[in-house]
Structure formats: C-alpha cells, structure tokens
Tab-separated table of C-alpha atoms in Angstrom:
chain	number	residue	atom	x	y	z
W	1	UNK	CA	-4.516	30.283	21.402
W	2	UNK	CA	-3.993	33.127	18.816
W	3	UNK	CA	-4.369	33.252	15.123
W	4	UNK	CA	-1.410	34.897	13.258
W	5	UNK	CA	-2.952	36.115	10.010
W	6	UNK	CA	0.242	37.401	8.462
W	7	UNK	CA	1.766	33.990	8.715
W	8	UNK	CA	-1.429	31.913	7.491
W	9	UNK	CA	-1.915	31.125	3.829
W	10	UNK	CA	-5.526	31.409	2.755
W	11	UNK	CA	-6.768	28.109	1.178
W	12	UNK	CA	-3.730	26.378	2.506
W	13	UNK	CA	-3.201	26.503	6.223
W	14	UNK	CA	-3.662	28.867	9.401
W	15	UNK	CA	-0.912	29.468	11.885
W	16	UNK	CA	-1.757	29.768	15.681
W	17	UNK	CA	0.416	30.294	18.522
W	18	UNK	CA	-0.446	28.368	21.612
W	19	UNK	CA	0.214	29.872	25.081
W	20	UNK	CA	3.336	27.652	25.607
W	21	UNK	CA	4.693	28.954	22.411
W	22	UNK	CA	3.926	26.304	20.186
W	23	UNK	CA	3.396	27.109	16.535
W	24	UNK	CA	0.472	25.063	15.328
W	25	UNK	CA	-0.126	24.620	11.369
W	26	UNK	CA	-3.837	24.032	11.058
W	27	UNK	CA	-4.344	22.644	7.180
W	28	UNK	CA	-7.301	23.931	5.656
W	29	UNK	CA	-10.227	21.545	6.431
W	30	UNK	CA	-8.998	20.719	10.036
W	31	UNK	CA	-9.811	22.333	13.368
W	32	UNK	CA	-7.480	24.293	15.634
W	33	UNK	CA	-9.229	22.928	18.473
W	34	UNK	CA	-8.292	19.388	17.873
W	35	UNK	CA	-4.881	19.484	19.542
W	36	UNK	CA	-2.852	16.302	20.080
W	37	UNK	CA	-2.435	14.858	23.382
W	38	UNK	CA	-0.713	11.365	23.974
W	39	UNK	CA	-2.738	9.010	26.131
W	40	UNK	CA	-0.793	7.441	29.293
W	41	UNK	CA	0.071	4.093	27.648
W	42	UNK	CA	1.211	5.658	24.629
W	43	UNK	CA	3.577	7.919	26.550
W	44	UNK	CA	5.082	4.822	28.349
W	45	UNK	CA	5.902	3.000	25.066
W	46	UNK	CA	7.365	6.041	23.605
W	47	UNK	CA	9.723	6.097	26.211
W	48	UNK	CA	10.889	2.521	25.555
W	49	UNK	CA	10.131	2.650	21.714
W	50	UNK	CA	13.847	1.823	20.684
W	51	UNK	CA	13.659	-1.440	23.019
W	52	UNK	CA	10.274	-2.298	21.757
W	53	UNK	CA	11.023	-1.981	18.071
W	54	UNK	CA	14.138	-3.964	18.341
W	55	UNK	CA	12.346	-6.697	19.701
W	56	UNK	CA	9.631	-6.576	17.037
W	57	UNK	CA	12.611	-6.885	14.591
W	58	UNK	CA	14.150	-9.915	16.045
W	59	UNK	CA	10.578	-11.558	16.181
W	60	UNK	CA	10.041	-10.564	12.599
W	61	UNK	CA	13.241	-12.128	11.467
W	62	UNK	CA	12.346	-15.364	13.762
W	63	UNK	CA	8.962	-15.355	12.024
W	64	UNK	CA	10.282	-15.126	8.656
W	65	UNK	CA	12.980	-17.764	9.382
W	66	UNK	CA	10.408	-20.128	10.883
W	67	UNK	CA	8.107	-19.908	8.118
W	68	UNK	CA	10.963	-20.484	5.411
W	69	UNK	CA	12.741	-23.070	7.593
W	70	UNK	CA	9.631	-25.140	8.267
W	71	UNK	CA	8.543	-24.945	4.892
W	72	UNK	CA	11.450	-25.219	2.770
W	73	UNK	CA	14.688	-26.175	4.500
W	74	UNK	CA	13.398	-28.935	6.907
W	75	UNK	CA	11.145	-30.610	4.251
W	76	UNK	CA	14.036	-30.179	1.579
W	77	UNK	CA	16.606	-31.798	4.219
W	78	UNK	CA	14.156	-34.566	4.763
W	79	UNK	CA	13.907	-35.302	1.195
W	80	UNK	CA	17.437	-35.342	0.760
W	81	UNK	CA	17.795	-37.713	3.791
W	82	UNK	CA	19.904	-35.382	5.862
W	83	UNK	CA	17.470	-34.570	8.698
I	1	UNK	CA	-0.954	-23.082	-16.697
I	2	UNK	CA	-1.522	-26.193	-14.665
I	3	UNK	CA	-5.166	-26.268	-15.153
I	4	UNK	CA	-5.427	-30.055	-14.148
I	5	UNK	CA	-5.188	-28.704	-10.507
I	6	UNK	CA	-8.628	-27.310	-10.662
I	7	UNK	CA	-10.246	-30.293	-11.524
I	8	UNK	CA	-8.813	-31.970	-8.200
I	9	UNK	CA	-9.565	-29.224	-5.968
I	10	UNK	CA	-12.859	-27.321	-4.976
I	11	UNK	CA	-10.791	-24.810	-3.151
I	12	UNK	CA	-9.084	-23.689	-6.542
I	13	UNK	CA	-12.371	-24.012	-8.392
I	14	UNK	CA	-13.924	-21.254	-6.024
I	15	UNK	CA	-10.585	-19.276	-5.917
I	16	UNK	CA	-11.023	-18.898	-9.633
I	17	UNK	CA	-14.456	-17.631	-8.994
I	18	UNK	CA	-13.192	-15.274	-6.367
I	19	UNK	CA	-10.677	-13.834	-8.768
I	20	UNK	CA	-13.484	-12.980	-11.508
I	21	UNK	CA	-15.515	-11.551	-8.507
I	22	UNK	CA	-12.260	-9.201	-7.679
I	23	UNK	CA	-11.601	-8.275	-11.185
I	24	UNK	CA	-15.087	-7.180	-11.354
I	25	UNK	CA	-15.078	-4.920	-8.402
I	26	UNK	CA	-11.714	-3.430	-9.569
I	27	UNK	CA	-12.959	-2.581	-13.147
I	28	UNK	CA	-16.150	-1.411	-11.758
I	29	UNK	CA	-14.340	1.406	-10.170
I	30	UNK	CA	-11.980	1.969	-13.040
I	31	UNK	CA	-14.446	1.927	-15.638
I	32	UNK	CA	-15.207	5.879	-15.483
I	33	UNK	CA	-12.009	6.720	-13.624
I	34	UNK	CA	-9.856	8.939	-15.521
I	35	UNK	CA	-6.633	8.150	-13.683
I	36	UNK	CA	-4.931	6.590	-16.898
I	37	UNK	CA	-6.702	8.547	-19.636
I	38	UNK	CA	-5.586	11.230	-22.434
I	39	UNK	CA	-7.286	13.883	-20.342
I	40	UNK	CA	-4.945	13.541	-17.387
I	41	UNK	CA	-1.849	13.760	-19.979
I	42	UNK	CA	-3.298	16.945	-21.451
I	43	UNK	CA	-3.844	18.477	-18.102
I	44	UNK	CA	-0.598	17.172	-16.818
I	45	UNK	CA	-2.201	15.472	-13.808
I	46	UNK	CA	-0.859	12.111	-14.166
I	47	UNK	CA	2.112	10.580	-12.038
I	48	UNK	CA	4.168	8.039	-13.418
I	49	UNK	CA	5.878	5.292	-11.061
I	50	UNK	CA	9.242	6.544	-9.882
I	51	UNK	CA	10.971	3.523	-11.769
I	52	UNK	CA	9.345	4.359	-15.233
I	53	UNK	CA	8.975	8.070	-15.425
I	54	UNK	CA	7.953	8.260	-19.104
I	55	UNK	CA	4.766	6.253	-18.881
I	56	UNK	CA	2.988	8.952	-21.108
I	57	UNK	CA	2.470	6.561	-24.096
I	58	UNK	CA	-0.094	4.572	-22.127
I	59	UNK	CA	-2.421	7.395	-21.800
I	60	UNK	CA	-4.407	7.356	-24.954
I	61	UNK	CA	-8.008	6.236	-23.997
I	62	UNK	CA	-10.431	8.634	-23.597
I	63	UNK	CA	-12.981	8.601	-20.733
I	64	UNK	CA	-16.475	10.317	-20.541
I	65	UNK	CA	-17.345	12.930	-21.331
I	66	UNK	CA	-14.242	12.935	-23.730
I	67	UNK	CA	-14.920	9.810	-25.562
I	68	UNK	CA	-16.008	6.190	-25.257
I	69	UNK	CA	-12.898	4.099	-25.911
I	70	UNK	CA	-12.049	3.447	-21.938
I	71	UNK	CA	-15.570	2.340	-21.426
I	72	UNK	CA	-15.312	0.303	-24.468
I	73	UNK	CA	-12.275	-1.556	-23.155
I	74	UNK	CA	-13.842	-2.010	-19.895
I	75	UNK	CA	-16.943	-3.627	-21.147
I	76	UNK	CA	-14.826	-6.079	-23.117
I	77	UNK	CA	-13.236	-6.902	-19.954
I	78	UNK	CA	-16.866	-7.118	-18.489
I	79	UNK	CA	-17.572	-9.682	-21.330
I	80	UNK	CA	-14.533	-11.660	-20.874
I	81	UNK	CA	-15.331	-11.997	-16.899
I	82	UNK	CA	-18.928	-13.252	-17.665
I	83	UNK	CA	-17.277	-15.622	-20.207
I	84	UNK	CA	-15.067	-16.867	-17.690
I	85	UNK	CA	-17.758	-17.310	-15.002
I	86	UNK	CA	-19.308	-19.525	-17.963
I	87	UNK	CA	-16.238	-21.456	-18.315
I	88	UNK	CA	-15.942	-22.187	-14.728
I	89	UNK	CA	-19.633	-23.282	-14.541
I	90	UNK	CA	-18.775	-25.649	-17.506
I	91	UNK	CA	-15.560	-26.784	-15.708
I	92	UNK	CA	-13.557	-25.679	-18.686
I	93	UNK	CA	-10.547	-24.816	-16.590
I	94	UNK	CA	-7.830	-23.882	-19.271
I	95	UNK	CA	-10.561	-21.602	-21.144
I	96	UNK	CA	-11.193	-19.897	-17.889
I	97	UNK	CA	-7.744	-19.249	-17.140
I	98	UNK	CA	-7.249	-17.977	-20.754
I	99	UNK	CA	-9.921	-15.503	-20.527
I	100	UNK	CA	-8.655	-14.179	-17.388
I	101	UNK	CA	-5.066	-13.447	-18.841
I	102	UNK	CA	-6.071	-10.038	-20.429
I	103	UNK	CA	-7.612	-8.711	-17.253
I	104	UNK	CA	-4.886	-9.768	-15.433
I	105	UNK	CA	-2.295	-8.283	-17.680
I	106	UNK	CA	-4.269	-4.812	-17.824
I	107	UNK	CA	-4.723	-4.615	-14.048
I	108	UNK	CA	-0.932	-5.513	-13.339
I	109	UNK	CA	0.307	-3.088	-15.970
I	110	UNK	CA	-2.025	-0.175	-14.348
I	111	UNK	CA	-0.724	-0.945	-10.828
I	112	UNK	CA	2.867	-1.351	-11.803
I	113	UNK	CA	3.661	0.679	-15.011
I	114	UNK	CA	0.930	3.014	-16.163
I	115	UNK	CA	0.572	5.311	-13.081
I	116	UNK	CA	1.795	5.738	-9.285
I	117	UNK	CA	-1.851	6.286	-8.325
I	118	UNK	CA	-3.283	2.836	-8.340
I	119	UNK	CA	-0.579	1.025	-6.203
I	120	UNK	CA	-2.797	0.180	-3.406
I	121	UNK	CA	-1.789	-2.766	-1.144
I	122	UNK	CA	-4.806	-4.960	-2.364
I	123	UNK	CA	-3.790	-4.654	-5.703
I	124	UNK	CA	-0.405	-6.283	-4.935
I	125	UNK	CA	-2.704	-9.082	-3.517
I	126	UNK	CA	-4.598	-9.364	-6.641
I	127	UNK	CA	-1.699	-9.402	-8.792
I	128	UNK	CA	-0.043	-12.359	-6.520
I	129	UNK	CA	-3.421	-14.304	-6.555
I	130	UNK	CA	-3.704	-13.829	-10.335
I	131	UNK	CA	-0.239	-14.860	-10.943
I	132	UNK	CA	-0.608	-18.030	-9.106
I	133	UNK	CA	-3.987	-19.097	-10.092
I	134	UNK	CA	-3.189	-18.401	-13.930
I	135	UNK	CA	0.416	-19.523	-14.125
I	136	UNK	CA	1.901	-21.337	-11.088
I	137	UNK	CA	2.146	-25.105	-10.386
I	138	UNK	CA	1.039	-26.176	-6.746
I	139	UNK	CA	-1.511	-23.478	-6.864
I	140	UNK	CA	-3.537	-24.166	-3.540
I	141	UNK	CA	-0.217	-24.248	-1.421
I	142	UNK	CA	1.216	-20.880	-2.859
I	143	UNK	CA	-2.266	-19.175	-2.410
I	144	UNK	CA	-2.299	-20.208	1.366
I	145	UNK	CA	1.401	-19.499	1.926
I	146	UNK	CA	1.235	-16.121	0.020
I	147	UNK	CA	-1.548	-14.895	2.248
I	148	UNK	CA	0.146	-16.163	5.422
I	149	UNK	CA	3.624	-14.683	4.153
I	150	UNK	CA	1.943	-11.432	3.167
I	151	UNK	CA	0.464	-11.149	6.798
I	152	UNK	CA	3.990	-11.525	8.252
I	153	UNK	CA	5.577	-9.081	5.751
I	154	UNK	CA	2.943	-6.579	6.198
I	155	UNK	CA	4.381	-6.089	9.833
I	156	UNK	CA	7.655	-4.828	8.439
I	157	UNK	CA	5.554	-1.704	7.674
I	158	UNK	CA	3.895	-1.627	11.012
I	159	UNK	CA	7.404	-1.492	13.131
I	160	UNK	CA	7.037	2.125	13.372
I	161	UNK	CA	5.471	4.604	16.061
I	162	UNK	CA	2.432	4.430	13.699
I	163	UNK	CA	1.585	1.139	15.049
I	164	UNK	CA	3.776	0.329	18.023
I	165	UNK	CA	2.715	3.528	19.765
I	166	UNK	CA	-0.609	3.654	17.764
I	167	UNK	CA	-0.096	7.303	16.745
I	168	UNK	CA	-1.784	6.702	13.590
I	169	UNK	CA	-4.928	6.377	15.085
I	170	UNK	CA	-4.631	8.548	18.291
I	171	UNK	CA	-3.873	11.573	16.162
I	172	UNK	CA	-7.264	11.087	14.027
I	173	UNK	CA	-10.134	13.233	15.148
I	174	UNK	CA	-12.150	9.978	15.213
I	175	UNK	CA	-9.797	7.794	16.802
I	176	UNK	CA	-9.973	4.129	16.269
I	177	UNK	CA	-13.391	2.586	15.470
I	178	UNK	CA	-15.339	0.733	18.635
I	179	UNK	CA	-11.966	1.302	21.044
I	180	UNK	CA	-11.419	4.127	23.376
I	181	UNK	CA	-8.369	5.898	22.779
I	182	UNK	CA	-6.352	4.731	25.971
I	183	UNK	CA	-6.593	1.218	24.516
I	184	UNK	CA	-5.442	2.145	20.973
I	185	UNK	CA	-1.705	1.167	21.598
I	186	UNK	CA	-2.743	-2.324	23.055
I	187	UNK	CA	-5.039	-2.709	19.926
I	188	UNK	CA	-2.445	-2.107	17.476
I	189	UNK	CA	0.306	-4.261	19.186
I	190	UNK	CA	-2.324	-7.103	19.359
I	191	UNK	CA	-2.602	-6.707	15.516
I	192	UNK	CA	1.120	-6.547	15.025
I	193	UNK	CA	1.728	-9.971	16.974
I	194	UNK	CA	-1.275	-11.724	15.551
I	195	UNK	CA	0.077	-10.981	11.820
I	196	UNK	CA	3.653	-11.651	12.747
I	197	UNK	CA	2.840	-14.886	14.936
I	198	UNK	CA	-0.548	-15.802	14.963
I	199	UNK	CA	-0.750	-16.195	11.223
I	200	UNK	CA	1.417	-19.269	11.105
I	201	UNK	CA	-1.468	-21.312	12.539
I	202	UNK	CA	-3.538	-20.519	9.493
I	203	UNK	CA	-1.303	-23.204	7.951
I	204	UNK	CA	-1.458	-25.592	10.965
I	205	UNK	CA	-2.461	-29.208	11.201
I	206	UNK	CA	-3.933	-28.745	14.324
I	207	UNK	CA	-7.706	-27.955	13.930
I	208	UNK	CA	-8.105	-26.134	17.180
I	209	UNK	CA	-5.186	-23.533	16.241
I	210	UNK	CA	-6.117	-23.246	12.735
I	211	UNK	CA	-9.820	-22.385	13.363
I	212	UNK	CA	-8.790	-19.949	15.963
I	213	UNK	CA	-6.379	-18.170	13.820
I	214	UNK	CA	-9.013	-18.282	10.924
I	215	UNK	CA	-11.737	-16.525	13.080
I	216	UNK	CA	-9.289	-14.110	14.463
I	217	UNK	CA	-8.446	-13.065	10.747
I	218	UNK	CA	-11.933	-13.115	9.488
I	219	UNK	CA	-13.081	-10.734	12.427
I	220	UNK	CA	-9.969	-8.607	11.702
I	221	UNK	CA	-11.076	-8.050	8.098
I	222	UNK	CA	-14.473	-7.404	8.975
I	223	UNK	CA	-13.400	-4.774	11.464
I	224	UNK	CA	-10.624	-3.203	9.219
I	225	UNK	CA	-13.307	-2.790	6.567
I	226	UNK	CA	-14.873	-0.152	8.814
I	227	UNK	CA	-11.900	1.879	8.093
I	228	UNK	CA	-10.849	0.909	4.750
I	229	UNK	CA	-14.236	0.212	2.935
I	230	UNK	CA	-15.095	-2.887	0.785
I	231	UNK	CA	-12.203	-3.046	-1.568
I	232	UNK	CA	-9.584	-4.692	0.951
I	233	UNK	CA	-11.798	-7.211	2.580
I	234	UNK	CA	-13.358	-8.095	-0.757
I	235	UNK	CA	-9.886	-9.050	-2.158
I	236	UNK	CA	-8.378	-10.495	0.774
I	237	UNK	CA	-11.210	-11.897	3.108
I	238	UNK	CA	-12.817	-13.833	0.053
I	239	UNK	CA	-9.681	-15.795	-0.405
I	240	UNK	CA	-9.173	-16.240	3.371
I	241	UNK	CA	-12.630	-17.758	3.612
I	242	UNK	CA	-12.203	-20.110	0.709
I	243	UNK	CA	-8.693	-21.039	1.674
I	244	UNK	CA	-8.590	-21.264	5.478
I	245	UNK	CA	-12.389	-21.710	6.182
I	246	UNK	CA	-14.296	-24.896	6.495
I	247	UNK	CA	-12.657	-26.343	3.495
I	248	UNK	CA	-9.255	-26.114	4.818
I	249	UNK	CA	-7.183	-28.995	4.598
I	250	UNK	CA	-3.184	-29.329	5.214
I	251	UNK	CA	-1.615	-28.949	1.864
I	252	UNK	CA	1.769	-30.682	1.789
I	253	UNK	CA	4.936	-28.439	0.895
I	254	UNK	CA	5.914	-28.999	-2.735
I	255	UNK	CA	9.672	-29.270	-3.052
I	256	UNK	CA	9.721	-30.855	-6.848
I	257	UNK	CA	11.288	-28.707	-9.609
I	258	UNK	CA	7.935	-27.283	-10.789
I	259	UNK	CA	7.762	-25.625	-7.089
I	260	UNK	CA	10.841	-23.781	-8.178
I	261	UNK	CA	8.988	-20.608	-9.666
I	262	UNK	CA	6.752	-20.386	-6.685
I	263	UNK	CA	9.561	-20.110	-4.173
I	264	UNK	CA	11.353	-17.458	-6.528
I	265	UNK	CA	8.471	-15.584	-6.015
I	266	UNK	CA	8.184	-15.842	-2.272
I	267	UNK	CA	11.716	-14.654	-2.054
I	268	UNK	CA	11.326	-11.857	-4.307
I	269	UNK	CA	8.341	-10.481	-2.218
I	270	UNK	CA	10.556	-10.564	0.912
I	271	UNK	CA	13.304	-8.482	-0.961
I	272	UNK	CA	10.617	-6.097	-2.256
I	273	UNK	CA	9.072	-5.609	1.246
I	274	UNK	CA	12.645	-4.879	2.976
I	275	UNK	CA	14.020	-2.932	0.138
I	276	UNK	CA	12.642	0.633	1.526
I	277	UNK	CA	14.703	-0.050	4.897
I	278	UNK	CA	17.854	0.014	2.758
I	279	UNK	CA	17.145	3.464	1.797
I	280	UNK	CA	18.450	6.182	4.144
I	281	UNK	CA	15.729	7.977	6.393
I	282	UNK	CA	12.442	7.115	7.588
I	283	UNK	CA	10.527	5.860	4.431
I	284	UNK	CA	7.258	7.146	5.941
I	285	UNK	CA	8.431	10.566	6.060
I	286	UNK	CA	10.596	10.835	2.784
I	287	UNK	CA	8.256	8.107	1.102
I	288	UNK	CA	11.290	6.942	-0.819
I	289	UNK	CA	10.634	3.256	-1.668
I	290	UNK	CA	7.651	3.091	0.676
I	291	UNK	CA	5.434	1.506	-2.041
I	292	UNK	CA	7.816	-1.201	-2.954
I	293	UNK	CA	6.185	-3.375	-0.269
I	294	UNK	CA	2.905	-3.485	1.535
I	295	UNK	CA	2.574	-0.366	3.341
I	296	UNK	CA	-0.823	-0.402	4.628
I	297	UNK	CA	-1.618	2.417	7.358
I	298	UNK	CA	2.291	3.528	6.954
I	299	UNK	CA	1.724	6.745	8.660
I	300	UNK	CA	-1.093	9.436	9.198
I	301	UNK	CA	0.277	12.180	6.773
I	302	UNK	CA	-0.252	15.860	6.589
I	303	UNK	CA	1.801	17.861	4.191
I	304	UNK	CA	1.685	21.090	1.864
I	305	UNK	CA	3.429	22.002	-1.205
I	306	UNK	CA	4.169	25.352	-2.228
I	307	UNK	CA	5.812	26.288	-5.597
I	308	UNK	CA	6.614	29.555	-7.219
I	309	UNK	CA	6.797	29.280	-10.991
I	310	UNK	CA	8.999	32.006	-12.578
I	311	UNK	CA	8.605	32.687	-16.369
I	312	UNK	CA	11.223	34.560	-18.510
I	313	UNK	CA	8.941	37.359	-18.642
I	314	UNK	CA	9.241	38.007	-15.064
I	315	UNK	CA	5.921	36.856	-13.977
I	316	UNK	CA	5.381	34.511	-10.928
I	317	UNK	CA	2.742	32.173	-10.671
I	318	UNK	CA	1.934	30.356	-7.161
I	319	UNK	CA	0.767	26.771	-7.083
I	320	UNK	CA	0.021	25.194	-3.838
I	321	UNK	CA	-1.459	21.833	-2.678
I	322	UNK	CA	-2.061	20.131	0.421
I	323	UNK	CA	-3.106	16.816	1.786
I	324	UNK	CA	-6.811	16.410	2.796
I	325	UNK	CA	-6.967	13.210	4.939
I	326	UNK	CA	-4.881	10.816	6.921
I	327	UNK	CA	-4.265	8.474	3.902
I	328	UNK	CA	-3.340	11.119	1.260
I	329	UNK	CA	0.266	9.498	0.957
I	330	UNK	CA	2.552	12.645	1.112
I	331	UNK	CA	5.104	11.724	-1.232
I	332	UNK	CA	7.536	14.584	-2.439
I	333	UNK	CA	7.919	12.733	-5.690
I	334	UNK	CA	4.224	12.672	-6.370
I	335	UNK	CA	4.321	16.537	-6.181
I	336	UNK	CA	7.395	17.002	-7.898
I	337	UNK	CA	6.500	14.810	-11.015
I	338	UNK	CA	4.127	17.530	-12.362
I	339	UNK	CA	6.578	20.199	-11.754
I	340	UNK	CA	9.163	18.447	-13.584
I	341	UNK	CA	6.962	17.859	-16.533
I	342	UNK	CA	5.856	21.524	-16.612
I	343	UNK	CA	9.301	22.473	-16.790
I	344	UNK	CA	9.943	20.058	-19.903
I	345	UNK	CA	6.872	21.115	-21.826
I	346	UNK	CA	6.621	24.829	-21.142
I	347	UNK	CA	9.509	26.783	-22.317
I	348	UNK	CA	8.331	30.212	-20.907
I	349	UNK	CA	9.288	28.688	-17.358
I	350	UNK	CA	12.532	29.805	-16.040
I	351	UNK	CA	12.689	28.214	-12.672
I	352	UNK	CA	10.304	26.577	-10.050
I	353	UNK	CA	11.062	27.595	-6.556
I	354	UNK	CA	9.604	24.740	-4.240
I	355	UNK	CA	8.953	23.883	-0.748
I	356	UNK	CA	7.458	20.557	0.706
I	357	UNK	CA	6.555	20.340	4.325
I	358	UNK	CA	5.547	17.105	5.930
I	359	UNK	CA	4.233	15.804	9.237
I	360	UNK	CA	3.299	12.180	10.234
I	361	UNK	CA	1.595	10.694	12.995
I	362	UNK	CA	1.060	14.065	14.849
I	363	UNK	CA	4.946	14.780	14.846
I	364	UNK	CA	6.476	18.017	13.891
I	365	UNK	CA	5.986	19.599	10.392
I	366	UNK	CA	9.265	19.032	8.699
I	367	UNK	CA	10.239	21.080	5.600
I	368	UNK	CA	11.862	18.190	3.813
I	369	UNK	CA	12.302	19.956	0.545
I	370	UNK	CA	13.291	23.509	0.008
I	371	UNK	CA	14.964	24.013	-3.380
I	372	UNK	CA	15.470	26.843	-5.874
I	373	UNK	CA	14.800	25.124	-9.002
I	374	UNK	CA	12.621	21.903	-9.169
I	375	UNK	CA	13.296	21.677	-12.938
I	376	UNK	CA	17.107	20.671	-12.155
I	377	UNK	CA	16.212	17.649	-9.962
I	378	UNK	CA	16.391	13.977	-10.772
I	379	UNK	CA	14.607	11.342	-8.635
I	380	UNK	CA	16.384	8.287	-8.328
I	381	UNK	CA	13.746	5.312	-7.415
I	382	UNK	CA	16.050	3.045	-5.603
I	383	UNK	CA	18.176	5.402	-3.392
I	384	UNK	CA	18.107	8.362	-1.003
I	385	UNK	CA	17.635	11.734	-3.087
I	386	UNK	CA	19.926	14.085	-1.280
I	387	UNK	CA	17.256	17.072	-2.149
I	388	UNK	CA	14.860	15.334	0.218
I	389	UNK	CA	15.676	16.105	3.733
I	390	UNK	CA	15.134	13.260	6.613
I	391	UNK	CA	14.010	13.944	9.928
I	392	UNK	CA	17.530	14.423	11.241
I	393	UNK	CA	18.351	17.533	9.141
I	394	UNK	CA	15.107	19.071	8.036
I	395	UNK	CA	13.941	22.292	9.724
I	396	UNK	CA	10.803	22.272	12.054
I	397	UNK	CA	7.898	24.494	10.804
I	398	UNK	CA	5.440	23.801	13.444
I	399	UNK	CA	3.036	21.313	14.793
I	400	UNK	CA	-0.206	19.666	13.572
I	401	UNK	CA	-3.415	19.296	14.942
I	402	UNK	CA	-5.462	16.036	14.870
I	403	UNK	CA	-6.300	14.903	11.253
I	404	UNK	CA	-9.268	13.538	9.627
I	405	UNK	CA	-9.960	10.174	7.782
I	406	UNK	CA	-12.596	9.121	5.180
C-alpha cells in the first residue's frame, strides 16, 4: 500500500493506493491498516439483499396492520357489533 | 390534563416520577451546553432545522463564560423539577403536571424548533412520554402502546444494509461489543425481528410471553447502553421497567371519544416515520428526511466537506471539515447551512465553491455535492434536492477504512 502525498490533504484525509488499484481515502484519525473485509455470512446476505429486504418490508407492514388491527379495528367492530 | 388517572394507577404515578428523572438528565447536560446560545449565533456555528431555517431569534441566552442567563434558566427548571417531585409525594397530581409543562415546552421546542443538533431519538421518546402524561387521556394505555409502536417503527430505519448485513458494525474498528465479527449479521437480524414482532408480546395477556418479551427488551437496553451510553436506556428502559415489569397488567383498548387524540398521535408518528421513504434516494446517504422519524443507528458515516470561499477582492479562503466518528450524521444540509448564512451576512463573499463526499457502512465515498456556488442553493425539507446526488448518479472518489466509535 502506497501513500500518495500529492492527493492527500493535511488535516483532512490521506490517499493510499493498494496493490489491487483501490483508492483508499483515510480520514484524519483513522488507520490505513484497518481495511474492510466482509465476513462470510455478510457476503451471503449481500447477494440476497433485495429478497431479504422485501421480506422485511412485508413483515413490517403485517406488524403495523396487526398492531392497528388488533388494537383499533377489531375492538371498534366489536363495539359496533359488526364482528 | 386528566389528572384523575394518576390517582388510580401506581404505574402512572411512577411514570410521572420517571419523567422528572429524565428531564433532570437532559437539562443536566444542556445546562452548560452552548448549542442554543448567543455565542453560537455570533460565531455562526448554529444549525436550524431544515423546516425552520430562521431559528436565530431563539439564540439569546448567554452560557458561561459569556454570561449567566442560560444557567439561571436551567436552575429555574431544576427548581420546577424539585417542586414537581414534592407534588408527586403529596399526590397533588394536577400541580405536578402543571410544574412539568415549562420543562416539556422548553425541551420540545429545543428539539423540534431551535436547532437541528438536538434531535436524538431519545428526545422523540421523551416528547411523546411528556405529551401523553401531561395532556392525553388513557395515559397508561397510550404509554404502553407508544413504546411498543416505537419498537416496530424503529425497524423501518433498520431495513437497510446497515442492519440486515450488519455493515454498520462490521465496518467499525471495534466491531459489536461482546460478539465476534462473523456473528454480527445474526445479532442484528435477531434485533430487527424482536423489535418488529417480539415487541407485540409486551402487551400480551399471556404472562409467559409477556415476561419473556420484557426480559429480552431489558437485556437489549442494557446491552445497547454499552454503545450509546446512559441517555437512551435512562429514557426508555426506565419506562419499560415501570410499564411492562412486575406491575404489568393488561390495559383495555380505549375506543371512546376521548381516545381520539391518542390514536391521531399514533397515526401521525407512522406518517413521520415513513416520510423519508417518499424522498428519492437512499436517505442514509443524502440524509434528506432522515431525522423525521426514528433513525437510531442509521448508518456508519464517513464524510468530508471542502469549501472555497471566493471574495470580491480576489482572495480565496478554504474551509474544510470531516466527520470524526461513525455516529457523526453526515448531513449535507448541516454543512451547507453555515455556508449559506456566511453568504447572507458577509457582503465581501462572491461565491462559495463546495464539494461534499460521503461514505456509509464502508461503501464507496460518493461525491454527492459538487457545485460552483453554495450561496445560490435552496434546501427543500420535504423533497429531494437536485443538487444532492444519490448513489445512482454520484461519482465514486475512493473507499474508506474501518471507522471508530465513541
């Protein structure tokens, strides 16, 4: 990993170029050695992210409807003798 | 104010005491804090909320060492809180409520109107608890329901790679406390599911389910305190213990006319929570509308802002800022606001060239703002601002390393 002095800005960030050509921006106070590597499980989830997030949105909607349904709609219908 | 409800409910009596406790904690930290003071106005280091960009008229208090006015005000609040504690001990519920109205108003105004820098999630909880305990009927039911509803709504902010993939924590140098890095996505997804579904059981009539959910959330708040400190658990866990702990009893659903205001409030918080989703782009990157609902642990932020201030005399000054820790919310608005105020107040400024670069959760650094003159910009609070680029059209400038958290 090589620090590129002319692209770095003192007090703001340093620029490094890694062997694979990645341009690292290391903000002042952070460490250039702390590169990010995704754990295995995270990589698997990342590949299915769209599916999983869609399922979560469905579950979120169900949860909201359940909470409002069981606490407002059904008791209200019972009160009005419609349920 | 429905004070009669306190006389009939030990849970509400303790909740009122908890409200005094939480206001004490908030004002303890605000007492000497200069965020909303004349000094911030003079040095142009204040930031108004995006929906109220002329909040300057509220910056009149002097904090030490400039003057005593702010500490005088907060000692007046201290006196009111102590007085309220006395009224509670005397079971004078209406007077206890009345003494809490000024602290409630001051706190809510600070969070919602005076500045954009005091809108923490726990402040939203406190405003809600204050509203219910001081003004709403059916206080016990709506306190319980609001807490459970907040758990569910908070997951809307968590349906994001930050939490589903756990990238918020895997891109921290220190990871997640007590759990190894490989397990982080498991832990974050358990939290999402527990808040989305498990929180229902806090309101259950089935004792086993209710107790299990209660123990989970107590442990969750104690654990989250390792990361977020005392403020959040002091605000929320206190009420969770009182409302869902050993004194828990099932509270029937109120459906009379008086309950209308409580249900309108519940529907309003749903609308606010979902409003950022109606704004184009990833709100964790553009930060547009991000604070209109609960946004706890929205994303692990890294950013830097570079402004070149051109004067009519030909001189150029450079003003650069960067984020320091993961929870520095990198709102372009927050960096633009002081530039805009400089343009308005300093007639020698010709133009401000401005670039803003932002990375979330270890993803690429996107140059989301790159404009010739920040003085000409207008920030619209309720829709996407064209001058803020999204992940789809912003240029990638590089990649980050692991961030720090404290």
